[in-house]
Short mmCIF file of C-alpha atoms and ligand atoms in Angstrom, two decimals:
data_model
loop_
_atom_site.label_atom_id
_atom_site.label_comp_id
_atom_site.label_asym_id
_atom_site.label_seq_id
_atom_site.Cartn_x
_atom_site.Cartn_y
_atom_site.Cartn_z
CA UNK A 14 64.50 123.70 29.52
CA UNK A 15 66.64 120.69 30.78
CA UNK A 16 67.30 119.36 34.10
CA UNK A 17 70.51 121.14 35.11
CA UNK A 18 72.85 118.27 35.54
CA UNK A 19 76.21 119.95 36.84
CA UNK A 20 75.73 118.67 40.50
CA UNK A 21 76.14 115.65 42.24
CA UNK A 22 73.07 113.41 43.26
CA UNK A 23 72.54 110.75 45.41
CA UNK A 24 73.60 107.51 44.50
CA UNK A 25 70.42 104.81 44.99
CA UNK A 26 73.28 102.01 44.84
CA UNK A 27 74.42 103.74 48.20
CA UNK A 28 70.74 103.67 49.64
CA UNK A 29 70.36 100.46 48.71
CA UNK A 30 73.37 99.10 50.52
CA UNK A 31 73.07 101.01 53.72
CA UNK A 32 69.30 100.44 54.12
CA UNK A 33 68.64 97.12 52.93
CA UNK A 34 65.04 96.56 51.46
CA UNK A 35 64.04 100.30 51.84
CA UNK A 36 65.56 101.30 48.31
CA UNK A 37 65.25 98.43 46.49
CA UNK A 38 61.84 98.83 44.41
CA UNK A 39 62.91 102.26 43.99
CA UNK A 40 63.01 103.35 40.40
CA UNK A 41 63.84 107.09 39.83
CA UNK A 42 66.07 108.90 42.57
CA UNK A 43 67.14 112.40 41.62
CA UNK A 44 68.04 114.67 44.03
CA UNK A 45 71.33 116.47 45.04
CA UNK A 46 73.90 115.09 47.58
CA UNK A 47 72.74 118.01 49.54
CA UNK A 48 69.94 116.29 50.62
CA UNK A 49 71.56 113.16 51.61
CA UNK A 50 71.81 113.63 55.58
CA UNK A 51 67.73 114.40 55.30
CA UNK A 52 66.71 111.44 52.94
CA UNK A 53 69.26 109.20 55.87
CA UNK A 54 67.47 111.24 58.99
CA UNK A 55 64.06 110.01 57.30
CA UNK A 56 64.93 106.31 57.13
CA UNK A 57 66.56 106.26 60.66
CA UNK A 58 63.72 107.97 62.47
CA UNK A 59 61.15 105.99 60.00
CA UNK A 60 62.42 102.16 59.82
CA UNK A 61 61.97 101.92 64.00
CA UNK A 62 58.31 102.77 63.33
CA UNK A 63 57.52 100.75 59.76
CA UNK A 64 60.26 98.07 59.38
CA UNK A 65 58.28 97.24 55.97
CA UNK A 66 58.96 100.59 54.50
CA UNK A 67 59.51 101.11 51.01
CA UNK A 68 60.46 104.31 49.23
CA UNK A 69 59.51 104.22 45.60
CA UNK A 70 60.31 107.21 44.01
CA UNK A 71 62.36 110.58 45.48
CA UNK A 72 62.73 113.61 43.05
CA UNK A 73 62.50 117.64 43.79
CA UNK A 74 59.72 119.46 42.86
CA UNK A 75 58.86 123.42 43.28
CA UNK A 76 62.49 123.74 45.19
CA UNK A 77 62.03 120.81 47.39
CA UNK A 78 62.73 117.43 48.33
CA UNK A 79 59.84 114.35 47.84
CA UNK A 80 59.96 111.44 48.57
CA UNK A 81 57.41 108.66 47.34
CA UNK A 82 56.41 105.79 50.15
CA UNK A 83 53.04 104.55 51.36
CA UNK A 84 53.47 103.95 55.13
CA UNK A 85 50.67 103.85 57.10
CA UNK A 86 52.57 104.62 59.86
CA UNK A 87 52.09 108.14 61.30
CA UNK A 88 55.74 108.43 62.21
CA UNK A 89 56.95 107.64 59.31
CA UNK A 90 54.92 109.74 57.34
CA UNK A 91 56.16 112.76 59.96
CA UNK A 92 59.80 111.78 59.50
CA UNK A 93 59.15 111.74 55.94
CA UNK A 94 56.94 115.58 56.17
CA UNK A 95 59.90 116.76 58.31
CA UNK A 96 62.78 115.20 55.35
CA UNK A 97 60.55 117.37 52.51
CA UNK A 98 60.29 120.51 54.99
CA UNK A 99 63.64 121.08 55.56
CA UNK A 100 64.56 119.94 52.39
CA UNK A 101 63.06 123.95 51.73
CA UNK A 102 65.90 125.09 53.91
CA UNK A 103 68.77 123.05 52.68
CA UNK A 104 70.84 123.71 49.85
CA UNK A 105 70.46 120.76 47.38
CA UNK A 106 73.99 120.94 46.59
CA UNK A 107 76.07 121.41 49.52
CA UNK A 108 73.41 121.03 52.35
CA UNK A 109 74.52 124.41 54.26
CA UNK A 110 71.33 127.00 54.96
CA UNK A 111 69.80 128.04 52.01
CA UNK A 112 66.13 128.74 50.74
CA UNK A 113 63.83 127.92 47.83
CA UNK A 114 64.73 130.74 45.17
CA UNK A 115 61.86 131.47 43.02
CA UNK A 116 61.88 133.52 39.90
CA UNK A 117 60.39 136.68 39.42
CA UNK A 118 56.33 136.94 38.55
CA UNK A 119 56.63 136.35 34.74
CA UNK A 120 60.10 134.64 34.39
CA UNK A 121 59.97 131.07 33.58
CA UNK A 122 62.99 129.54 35.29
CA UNK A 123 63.08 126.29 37.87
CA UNK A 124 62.88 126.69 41.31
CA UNK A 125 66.03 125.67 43.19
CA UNK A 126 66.63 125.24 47.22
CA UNK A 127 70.39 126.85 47.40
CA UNK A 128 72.91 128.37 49.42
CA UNK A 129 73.80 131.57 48.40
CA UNK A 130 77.32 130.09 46.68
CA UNK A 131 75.60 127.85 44.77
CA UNK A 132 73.00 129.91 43.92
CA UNK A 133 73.35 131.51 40.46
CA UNK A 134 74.16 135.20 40.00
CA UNK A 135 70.24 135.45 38.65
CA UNK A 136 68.98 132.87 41.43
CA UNK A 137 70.97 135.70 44.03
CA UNK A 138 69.59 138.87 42.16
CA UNK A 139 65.70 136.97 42.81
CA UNK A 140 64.22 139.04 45.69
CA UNK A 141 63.48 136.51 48.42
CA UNK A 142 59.88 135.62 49.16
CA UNK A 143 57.75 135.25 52.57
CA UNK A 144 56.51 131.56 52.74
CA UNK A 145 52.50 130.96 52.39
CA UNK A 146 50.79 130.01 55.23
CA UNK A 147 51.31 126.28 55.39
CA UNK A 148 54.62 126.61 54.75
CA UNK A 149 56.15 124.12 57.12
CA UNK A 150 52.78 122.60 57.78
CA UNK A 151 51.82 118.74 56.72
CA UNK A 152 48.06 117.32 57.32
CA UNK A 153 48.08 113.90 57.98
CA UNK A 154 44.27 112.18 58.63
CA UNK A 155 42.53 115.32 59.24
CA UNK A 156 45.32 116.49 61.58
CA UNK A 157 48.03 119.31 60.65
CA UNK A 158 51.40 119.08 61.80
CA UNK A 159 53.72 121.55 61.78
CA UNK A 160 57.82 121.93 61.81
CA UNK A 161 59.47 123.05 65.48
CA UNK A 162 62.97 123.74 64.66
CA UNK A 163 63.71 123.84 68.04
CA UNK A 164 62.41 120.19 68.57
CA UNK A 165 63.52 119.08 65.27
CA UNK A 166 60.70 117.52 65.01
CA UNK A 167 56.41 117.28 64.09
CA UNK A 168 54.21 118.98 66.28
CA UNK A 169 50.51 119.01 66.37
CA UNK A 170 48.97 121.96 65.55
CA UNK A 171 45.61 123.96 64.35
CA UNK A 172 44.85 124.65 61.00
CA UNK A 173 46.74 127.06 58.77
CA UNK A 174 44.33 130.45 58.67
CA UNK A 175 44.60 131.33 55.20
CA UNK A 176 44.34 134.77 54.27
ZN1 ZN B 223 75.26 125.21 48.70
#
């Protein structure tokens, strides 16, 4: 199975001139346009905190955005958990509400974040999936953080129970 290439993605040239230095030992950036406003969110609410950042690689994998950048900053890496995160509830094409669409038990197909009009007719017949329990959840240093849409932003929090 190929990469599906029939949407737009992000141009690095256009990282690379609006955040000068950030982009610029970047080597692979694939991810859909949908995803823009996050990846920009990240480096505005990141730089303040690490002016040395560097992003190295961003891709999707399992539905979602990554992104690839050794800060040792703690904000930074937040801004960054928070860009992946809602990456999960952003369609990769457009960038309305959508949600990772996994196949069926058994089916081999990718997983795609999408919108329901960008989702395929298959991706929309998929029955939609509760999230595990760190869903939403990053550890950073021993701590776990975890998503508050309300504050758009990291909170502390205790550890995931799993079940
Ligand atoms: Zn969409």
């Amino acid at each position: 199975m190929t990469h599906d290439p029939d949407f737009p993605r992000i141009k690095l040239d256009d990282l690379q001139s609006d955040y000068p230095g950030v982009f610029d030992s970047a080597l692979y950036v694939d991810v859909g346009i949908g995803w823009l406003p996050l990846v920009r969110a990240f480096v505005v609410e990141a730089l303040p905190h690490d002016p040395s950042l560097e992003v190295h690689e961003m891709k999707e994998k399992w539905g979602t955005l990554r992104i690839w950048c050794d800060t040792p900053v703690l904000a930074a890496r937040l801004a960054k958990g928070k860009a992946e995160i809602k990456s999960g509830q952003t369609c990769e094409v457009c960038g309305e509400p959508g949600y990772v669409r996994r196949p069926p038990p058994g089916r081999y197909a990718w997983w795609r974040c999408r919108c329901d009009e960008h989702a395929s007719p298959d991706q929309r017949s998929w029955p939609r999936r509760e999230h595990g329990a760190m869903s939403g959840m990053m550890q950073v240093r021993g701590n776990w953080y975890r998503y508050d849409e309300a504050a758009d932003a990291m909170i502390k929090t205790d550890p995931p129970e799993f079940r």
